[in-house]
PDB file of C-alpha atoms in Angstrom:
ATOM      1  CA  SER K   1      -0.064  -0.031   0.180  1.00  0.00           C
ATOM      2  CA  GLN K   2       1.140   3.719  -0.733  1.00  0.00           C
ATOM      3  CA  GLN K   3       3.186   5.199   2.239  1.00  0.00           C
ATOM      4  CA  GLY K   4       1.671   8.601   1.357  1.00  0.00           C
ATOM      5  CA  GLU K   5      -1.655   9.692   0.213  1.00  0.00           C
ATOM      6  CA  GLU K   6      -2.456  13.021  -1.034  1.00  0.00           C
ATOM      7  CA  ASP K   7      -5.823  14.895  -0.464  1.00  0.00           C
ATOM      8  CA  PRO K   8      -7.626  16.235  -2.713  1.00  0.00           C
ATOM      9  CA  GLN K   9      -6.941  14.031  -5.491  1.00  0.00           C
ATOM     10  CA  ALA K  10      -7.749  17.144  -7.913  1.00  0.00           C
ATOM     11  CA  LEU K  11      -8.214  20.604  -7.255  1.00  0.00           C
ATOM     12  CA  SER K  12      -9.296  23.503  -9.490  1.00  0.00           C
ATOM     13  CA  ILE K  13      -8.958  27.154  -8.818  1.00  0.00           C
ATOM     14  CA  GLN K  14      -8.322  30.384 -10.500  1.00  0.00           C
ATOM     15  CA  GLU K  15      -5.368  32.417 -10.747  1.00  0.00           C
ATOM     16  CA  GLY K  16      -4.038  34.556  -7.944  1.00  0.00           C
ATOM     17  CA  GLU K  17      -5.766  32.105  -5.434  1.00  0.00           C
ATOM     18  CA  ASN K  18      -4.110  29.921  -2.966  1.00  0.00           C
ATOM     19  CA  ALA K  19      -3.669  25.928  -3.685  1.00  0.00           C
ATOM     20  CA  THR K  20      -3.173  23.633  -0.553  1.00  0.00           C
ATOM     21  CA  MET K  21      -2.404  20.066  -0.775  1.00  0.00           C
ATOM     22  CA  ASN K  22      -2.076  17.707   2.032  1.00  0.00           C
ATOM     23  CA  CYS K  23      -0.321  14.413   2.394  1.00  0.00           C
ATOM     24  CA  SER K  24      -0.722  11.856   4.947  1.00  0.00           C
ATOM     25  CA  TYR K  25       1.637   9.153   5.597  1.00  0.00           C
ATOM     26  CA  LYS K  26       1.850   5.723   7.823  1.00  0.00           C
ATOM     27  CA  THR K  27       5.452   5.245   9.130  1.00  0.00           C
ATOM     28  CA  SER K  28       8.269   7.155  10.780  1.00  0.00           C
ATOM     29  CA  ILE K  29      10.231   9.101   8.063  1.00  0.00           C
ATOM     30  CA  ASN K  30      13.722  10.772   7.627  1.00  0.00           C
ATOM     31  CA  ASN K  31      12.426  13.330   5.714  1.00  0.00           C
ATOM     32  CA  LEU K  32       9.522  14.457   3.218  1.00  0.00           C
ATOM     33  CA  GLN K  33       9.558  15.697  -0.213  1.00  0.00           C
ATOM     34  CA  TRP K  34       7.488  17.523  -2.639  1.00  0.00           C
ATOM     35  CA  TYR K  35       7.624  16.882  -6.465  1.00  0.00           C
ATOM     36  CA  ARG K  36       5.581  18.550  -9.446  1.00  0.00           C
ATOM     37  CA  GLN K  37       4.863  16.623 -12.681  1.00  0.00           C
ATOM     38  CA  ASN K  38       3.850  18.372 -15.940  1.00  0.00           C
ATOM     39  CA  SER K  39       1.736  16.289 -18.298  1.00  0.00           C
ATOM     40  CA  GLY K  40       3.860  13.818 -20.097  1.00  0.00           C
ATOM     41  CA  ARG K  41       7.304  14.834 -18.290  1.00  0.00           C
ATOM     42  CA  GLY K  42       9.335  13.420 -15.415  1.00  0.00           C
ATOM     43  CA  LEU K  43       9.132  14.767 -11.795  1.00  0.00           C
ATOM     44  CA  VAL K  44      10.869  17.773 -10.589  1.00  0.00           C
ATOM     45  CA  HIS K  45      11.863  18.176  -6.935  1.00  0.00           C
ATOM     46  CA  LEU K  46      10.319  21.030  -5.203  1.00  0.00           C
ATOM     47  CA  ILE K  47      11.153  21.203  -1.718  1.00  0.00           C
ATOM     48  CA  LEU K  48      12.397  18.805   1.184  1.00  0.00           C
ATOM     49  CA  ILE K  49      11.770  18.995   4.786  1.00  0.00           C
ATOM     50  CA  ARG K  50      13.440  17.068   7.596  1.00  0.00           C
ATOM     51  CA  SER K  51      11.605  15.128  10.197  1.00  0.00           C
ATOM     52  CA  ASN K  52      12.834  17.523  12.899  1.00  0.00           C
ATOM     53  CA  GLU K  53      11.691  20.525  10.770  1.00  0.00           C
ATOM     54  CA  ARG K  54       8.167  22.066  11.144  1.00  0.00           C
ATOM     55  CA  GLU K  55       7.937  24.572   8.208  1.00  0.00           C
ATOM     56  CA  LYS K  56      10.063  25.325   5.292  1.00  0.00           C
ATOM     57  CA  HIS K  57       9.383  28.222   2.504  1.00  0.00           C
ATOM     58  CA  SER K  58      10.750  28.083  -1.109  1.00  0.00           C
ATOM     59  CA  GLY K  59       9.526  31.256  -2.844  1.00  0.00           C
ATOM     60  CA  ARG K  60       5.745  30.995  -3.319  1.00  0.00           C
ATOM     61  CA  LEU K  61       5.801  27.405  -1.672  1.00  0.00           C
ATOM     62  CA  ARG K  62       5.483  26.881   1.836  1.00  0.00           C
ATOM     63  CA  VAL K  63       5.518  23.420   3.484  1.00  0.00           C
ATOM     64  CA  THR K  64       4.348  22.203   6.815  1.00  0.00           C
ATOM     65  CA  LEU K  65       5.167  18.921   8.592  1.00  0.00           C
ATOM     66  CA  ASP K  66       3.541  17.274  11.619  1.00  0.00           C
ATOM     67  CA  THR K  67       5.214  14.304  12.613  1.00  0.00           C
ATOM     68  CA  SER K  68       2.755  13.603  15.443  1.00  0.00           C
ATOM     69  CA  LYS K  69      -0.136  13.401  12.926  1.00  0.00           C
ATOM     70  CA  LYS K  70       1.991  11.945  10.095  1.00  0.00           C
ATOM     71  CA  SER K  71       1.040  14.687   7.788  1.00  0.00           C
ATOM     72  CA  SER K  72       2.276  17.595   5.465  1.00  0.00           C
ATOM     73  CA  SER K  73       0.776  20.240   3.541  1.00  0.00           C
ATOM     74  CA  LEU K  74       2.164  21.962   0.481  1.00  0.00           C
ATOM     75  CA  LEU K  75       0.720  25.443   0.048  1.00  0.00           C
ATOM     76  CA  ILE K  76       1.168  27.515  -3.262  1.00  0.00           C
ATOM     77  CA  THR K  77       0.459  31.030  -3.066  1.00  0.00           C
ATOM     78  CA  ALA K  78      -0.643  33.584  -5.853  1.00  0.00           C
ATOM     79  CA  SER K  79      -1.253  30.539  -7.937  1.00  0.00           C
ATOM     80  CA  ARG K  80      -0.330  31.136 -11.712  1.00  0.00           C
ATOM     81  CA  ALA K  81      -1.729  29.057 -14.829  1.00  0.00           C
ATOM     82  CA  ALA K  82       1.918  27.720 -15.107  1.00  0.00           C
ATOM     83  CA  ASP K  83       1.397  25.953 -11.578  1.00  0.00           C
ATOM     84  CA  THR K  84      -1.062  23.363 -13.344  1.00  0.00           C
ATOM     85  CA  ALA K  85       0.382  20.097 -12.968  1.00  0.00           C
ATOM     86  CA  SER K  86       0.364  16.981 -10.643  1.00  0.00           C
ATOM     87  CA  TYR K  87       2.087  17.167  -7.257  1.00  0.00           C
ATOM     88  CA  PHE K  88       3.367  14.379  -5.389  1.00  0.00           C
ATOM     89  CA  CYS K  89       4.664  13.926  -1.690  1.00  0.00           C
ATOM     90  CA  ALA K  90       7.352  11.369  -1.038  1.00  0.00           C
ATOM     91  CA  THR K  91       8.386  10.009   2.096  1.00  0.00           C
ATOM     92  CA  ALA K  92      12.007   8.938   2.711  1.00  0.00           C
ATOM     93  CA  LEU K  93      12.665   6.042   4.616  1.00  0.00           C
ATOM     94  CA  LEU K  94      15.918   4.950   5.718  1.00  0.00           C
ATOM     95  CA  LYS K  95      17.492   1.401   5.278  1.00  0.00           C
ATOM     96  CA  SER K  96      21.321   1.121   6.186  1.00  0.00           C
ATOM     97  CA  GLY K  97      21.811   4.686   5.593  1.00  0.00           C
ATOM     98  CA  PHE K  98      20.226   4.456   2.045  1.00  0.00           C
ATOM     99  CA  GLN K  99      16.974   6.816   1.256  1.00  0.00           C
ATOM    100  CA  LYS K 100      14.155   4.957  -0.151  1.00  0.00           C
ATOM    101  CA  LEU K 101      11.502   7.530  -1.810  1.00  0.00           C
ATOM    102  CA  VAL K 102       8.052   6.046  -1.378  1.00  0.00           C
ATOM    103  CA  PHE K 103       5.480   8.270  -3.515  1.00  0.00           C
ATOM    104  CA  GLY K 104       1.765   8.927  -2.886  1.00  0.00           C
ATOM    105  CA  THR K 105      -0.638   9.217  -5.761  1.00  0.00           C
ATOM    106  CA  GLY K 106      -0.622  12.802  -6.374  1.00  0.00           C
ATOM    107  CA  THR K 107      -2.874  16.074  -6.452  1.00  0.00           C
ATOM    108  CA  ARG K 108      -3.895  17.447  -9.936  1.00  0.00           C
ATOM    109  CA  LEU K 109      -3.821  20.881  -9.862  1.00  0.00           C
ATOM    110  CA  LEU K 110      -5.785  22.821 -12.390  1.00  0.00           C
ATOM    111  CA  VAL K 111      -4.889  26.663 -12.365  1.00  0.00           C
ATOM    112  CA  SER K 112      -7.326  28.782 -14.595  1.00  0.00           C
ATOM    113  CA  PRO K 113      -6.488  32.162 -15.714  1.00  0.00           C
TER     114      PRO K 113
ATOM    115  CA  ASP N   1      18.289  19.765 -15.730  1.00  0.00           C
ATOM    116  CA  ALA N   2      20.239  16.756 -14.491  1.00  0.00           C
ATOM    117  CA  GLY N   3      22.026  14.842 -17.054  1.00  0.00           C
ATOM    118  CA  ILE N   4      19.696  11.677 -17.316  1.00  0.00           C
ATOM    119  CA  THR N   5      18.714  10.079 -20.493  1.00  0.00           C
ATOM    120  CA  GLN N   6      16.234   7.382 -20.779  1.00  0.00           C
ATOM    121  CA  SER N   7      16.005   5.310 -24.111  1.00  0.00           C
ATOM    122  CA  PRO N   8      13.856   4.447 -25.676  1.00  0.00           C
ATOM    123  CA  ARG N   9      11.256   7.071 -24.788  1.00  0.00           C
ATOM    124  CA  HIS N  10       8.339   5.143 -26.431  1.00  0.00           C
ATOM    125  CA  LYS N  11       8.285   1.247 -27.196  1.00  0.00           C
ATOM    126  CA  VAL N  12       5.329  -1.035 -28.243  1.00  0.00           C
ATOM    127  CA  THR N  13       6.356  -4.770 -27.745  1.00  0.00           C
ATOM    128  CA  GLU N  14       4.371  -8.102 -27.875  1.00  0.00           C
ATOM    129  CA  THR N  15       3.680 -10.048 -24.889  1.00  0.00           C
ATOM    130  CA  GLY N  16       6.276 -12.624 -24.177  1.00  0.00           C
ATOM    131  CA  THR N  17       9.336 -10.630 -25.802  1.00  0.00           C
ATOM    132  CA  PRO N  18      12.077  -9.564 -23.722  1.00  0.00           C
ATOM    133  CA  VAL N  19      12.383  -5.776 -23.487  1.00  0.00           C
ATOM    134  CA  THR N  20      15.478  -3.625 -21.908  1.00  0.00           C
ATOM    135  CA  LEU N  21      15.008  -0.155 -20.919  1.00  0.00           C
ATOM    136  CA  ARG N  22      18.322   2.187 -20.388  1.00  0.00           C
ATOM    137  CA  CYS N  23      18.874   4.909 -17.776  1.00  0.00           C
ATOM    138  CA  HIS N  24      22.314   6.813 -18.515  1.00  0.00           C
ATOM    139  CA  GLN N  25      23.573   9.442 -16.061  1.00  0.00           C
ATOM    140  CA  THR N  26      26.221  12.162 -16.652  1.00  0.00           C
ATOM    141  CA  GLU N  27      26.157  13.235 -12.944  1.00  0.00           C
ATOM    142  CA  ASN N  28      28.224  10.537 -11.524  1.00  0.00           C
ATOM    143  CA  HIS N  29      25.551   9.972  -8.624  1.00  0.00           C
ATOM    144  CA  ARG N  30      25.757   6.989  -6.886  1.00  0.00           C
ATOM    145  CA  TYR N  31      22.131   5.883  -6.407  1.00  0.00           C
ATOM    146  CA  MET N  32      19.866   5.239  -9.194  1.00  0.00           C
ATOM    147  CA  TYR N  33      16.245   4.077  -9.002  1.00  0.00           C
ATOM    148  CA  TRP N  34      13.568   2.500 -11.540  1.00  0.00           C
ATOM    149  CA  TYR N  35      10.021   3.604 -10.798  1.00  0.00           C
ATOM    150  CA  ARG N  36       6.761   2.676 -12.795  1.00  0.00           C
ATOM    151  CA  GLN N  37       3.943   5.268 -12.855  1.00  0.00           C
ATOM    152  CA  ASP N  38       0.327   4.033 -13.292  1.00  0.00           C
ATOM    153  CA  PRO N  39      -3.023   5.980 -12.771  1.00  0.00           C
ATOM    154  CA  GLY N  40      -4.349   5.393  -9.382  1.00  0.00           C
ATOM    155  CA  HIS N  41      -0.958   4.199  -8.002  1.00  0.00           C
ATOM    156  CA  GLY N  42       1.292   7.106  -8.126  1.00  0.00           C
ATOM    157  CA  LEU N  43       5.067   6.027  -8.688  1.00  0.00           C
ATOM    158  CA  ARG N  44       6.128   2.702  -7.238  1.00  0.00           C
ATOM    159  CA  LEU N  45       9.727   1.562  -6.810  1.00  0.00           C
ATOM    160  CA  ILE N  46      10.597  -1.222  -8.832  1.00  0.00           C
ATOM    161  CA  HIS N  47      14.385  -1.758  -8.266  1.00  0.00           C
ATOM    162  CA  TYR N  48      17.239   0.612  -7.128  1.00  0.00           C
ATOM    163  CA  SER N  49      21.184   0.742  -7.091  1.00  0.00           C
ATOM    164  CA  TYR N  50      23.489   1.832  -4.380  1.00  0.00           C
ATOM    165  CA  GLY N  51      26.716   1.504  -6.325  1.00  0.00           C
ATOM    166  CA  VAL N  52      28.385  -0.449  -9.282  1.00  0.00           C
ATOM    167  CA  LYS N  53      26.651  -3.915  -9.022  1.00  0.00           C
ATOM    168  CA  ASP N  54      24.872  -3.382  -6.110  1.00  0.00           C
ATOM    169  CA  THR N  55      21.153  -3.417  -6.472  1.00  0.00           C
ATOM    170  CA  ASP N  56      18.119  -4.179  -4.544  1.00  0.00           C
ATOM    171  CA  LYS N  57      14.223  -4.795  -4.894  1.00  0.00           C
ATOM    172  CA  GLY N  58      11.615  -2.290  -4.431  1.00  0.00           C
ATOM    173  CA  GLU N  59       7.943  -2.907  -3.959  1.00  0.00           C
ATOM    174  CA  VAL N  60       6.602  -4.174  -7.298  1.00  0.00           C
ATOM    175  CA  SER N  61      10.188  -5.988  -8.694  1.00  0.00           C
ATOM    176  CA  ASP N  62       8.410  -9.362  -9.657  1.00  0.00           C
ATOM    177  CA  GLY N  63       8.864  -9.838 -13.474  1.00  0.00           C
ATOM    178  CA  TYR N  64      11.911  -7.300 -13.745  1.00  0.00           C
ATOM    179  CA  SER N  65      15.590  -7.469 -13.272  1.00  0.00           C
ATOM    180  CA  VAL N  66      18.367  -4.761 -13.372  1.00  0.00           C
ATOM    181  CA  SER N  67      22.061  -4.545 -13.768  1.00  0.00           C
ATOM    182  CA  ARG N  68      24.527  -1.757 -13.146  1.00  0.00           C
ATOM    183  CA  SER N  69      28.136  -2.477 -14.446  1.00  0.00           C
ATOM    184  CA  LYS N  70      29.150   1.290 -14.614  1.00  0.00           C
ATOM    185  CA  THR N  71      28.063   4.071 -12.799  1.00  0.00           C
ATOM    186  CA  GLU N  72      26.545   5.818 -15.327  1.00  0.00           C
ATOM    187  CA  ASP N  73      24.020   3.206 -16.665  1.00  0.00           C
ATOM    188  CA  PHE N  74      21.098   1.411 -14.972  1.00  0.00           C
ATOM    189  CA  LEU N  75      19.299  -1.014 -17.128  1.00  0.00           C
ATOM    190  CA  LEU N  76      15.822  -2.421 -16.440  1.00  0.00           C
ATOM    191  CA  THR N  77      15.036  -5.711 -18.057  1.00  0.00           C
ATOM    192  CA  LEU N  78      11.723  -7.330 -18.572  1.00  0.00           C
ATOM    193  CA  GLU N  79      12.335 -10.844 -19.203  1.00  0.00           C
ATOM    194  CA  SER N  80       9.008 -11.905 -20.844  1.00  0.00           C
ATOM    195  CA  ALA N  81       6.771  -8.876 -21.084  1.00  0.00           C
ATOM    196  CA  THR N  82       3.155  -8.843 -20.009  1.00  0.00           C
ATOM    197  CA  SER N  83       0.189  -6.599 -20.555  1.00  0.00           C
ATOM    198  CA  SER N  84       0.309  -5.618 -16.779  1.00  0.00           C
ATOM    199  CA  GLN N  85       3.786  -4.242 -17.312  1.00  0.00           C
ATOM    200  CA  THR N  86       2.224  -1.515 -19.668  1.00  0.00           C
ATOM    201  CA  SER N  87       3.451   1.639 -17.811  1.00  0.00           C
ATOM    202  CA  VAL N  88       5.383   4.738 -17.767  1.00  0.00           C
ATOM    203  CA  TYR N  89       8.787   4.151 -16.440  1.00  0.00           C
ATOM    204  CA  PHE N  90      11.020   6.565 -14.749  1.00  0.00           C
ATOM    205  CA  CYS N  91      14.671   6.510 -13.945  1.00  0.00           C
ATOM    206  CA  ALA N  92      15.898   8.970 -10.968  1.00  0.00           C
ATOM    207  CA  ILE N  93      19.199   9.504  -9.471  1.00  0.00           C
ATOM    208  CA  SER N  94      20.466  11.066  -6.464  1.00  0.00           C
ATOM    209  CA  ASP N  95      23.775  11.650  -4.247  1.00  0.00           C
ATOM    210  CA  ARG N  96      24.734  12.624  -0.858  1.00  0.00           C
ATOM    211  CA  GLN N  97      22.412  10.264   0.937  1.00  0.00           C
ATOM    212  CA  PRO N  98      20.201  10.802   3.029  1.00  0.00           C
ATOM    213  CA  ASN N  99      18.169  14.155   2.884  1.00  0.00           C
ATOM    214  CA  THR N 100      18.632  14.609  -0.683  1.00  0.00           C
ATOM    215  CA  GLU N 101      16.466  15.083  -3.642  1.00  0.00           C
ATOM    216  CA  ALA N 102      16.077  12.706  -6.676  1.00  0.00           C
ATOM    217  CA  PHE N 103      16.394  13.975 -10.269  1.00  0.00           C
ATOM    218  CA  PHE N 104      13.946  12.251 -12.831  1.00  0.00           C
ATOM    219  CA  GLY N 105      14.459  11.303 -16.298  1.00  0.00           C
ATOM    220  CA  GLN N 106      11.709  12.093 -19.001  1.00  0.00           C
ATOM    221  CA  GLY N 107      10.151   8.689 -18.833  1.00  0.00           C
ATOM    222  CA  THR N 108       9.478   5.713 -21.294  1.00  0.00           C
ATOM    223  CA  ARG N 109       6.147   5.027 -22.229  1.00  0.00           C
ATOM    224  CA  LEU N 110       6.051   1.051 -22.746  1.00  0.00           C
ATOM    225  CA  THR N 111       3.137  -0.501 -24.257  1.00  0.00           C
ATOM    226  CA  VAL N 112       2.765  -4.534 -24.217  1.00  0.00           C
ATOM    227  CA  VAL N 113       0.166  -5.752 -26.620  1.00  0.00           C
TER     228      VAL N 113
END
């Protein structure tokens, strides 16, 4: 079964609005990462938050992590049409020092002009 | 963009035939991964490598084998392709474990008929 589950599965907003996506996971993690995938392309890394961090910012992105609830959220502020993509959370599990990334099923974001 | 090249980008093959997908990187990263992406399942890890000739199984490894004879190349082989292996396959690389992002290739769309 998937380690991470994103919510909602799909999100449709207007340009300028904020978009919030949530990720829940099941086991202890070393870090949590968010990726973006444009249609027909590979995934692109957005941001990494370590298990001892609670919040992280990168440009218009804000990520929070609540390890007690095993959940994370990705906020995209002032969305643009170019933000239209699928967004995936990936939990990093450590095995003998090796980081294994386990992906969720993703949130499809549509930003309309 | 990270130097990752997947080949072929598209392939149609018949059930029962062997298929090899290639991932080539120019980043000299130690870790390489093969994922498959299917609707409703997100990305699932097939196999990964933590060095030349060092590989291990992921969560969906049945029917797949891998080889890594050089740092830059990671091959995924379907010994006898089945229709259930129709998918989009992504190669990823990473370095400086743990707490590091992964870089993804553009994907290979494989159709087994």
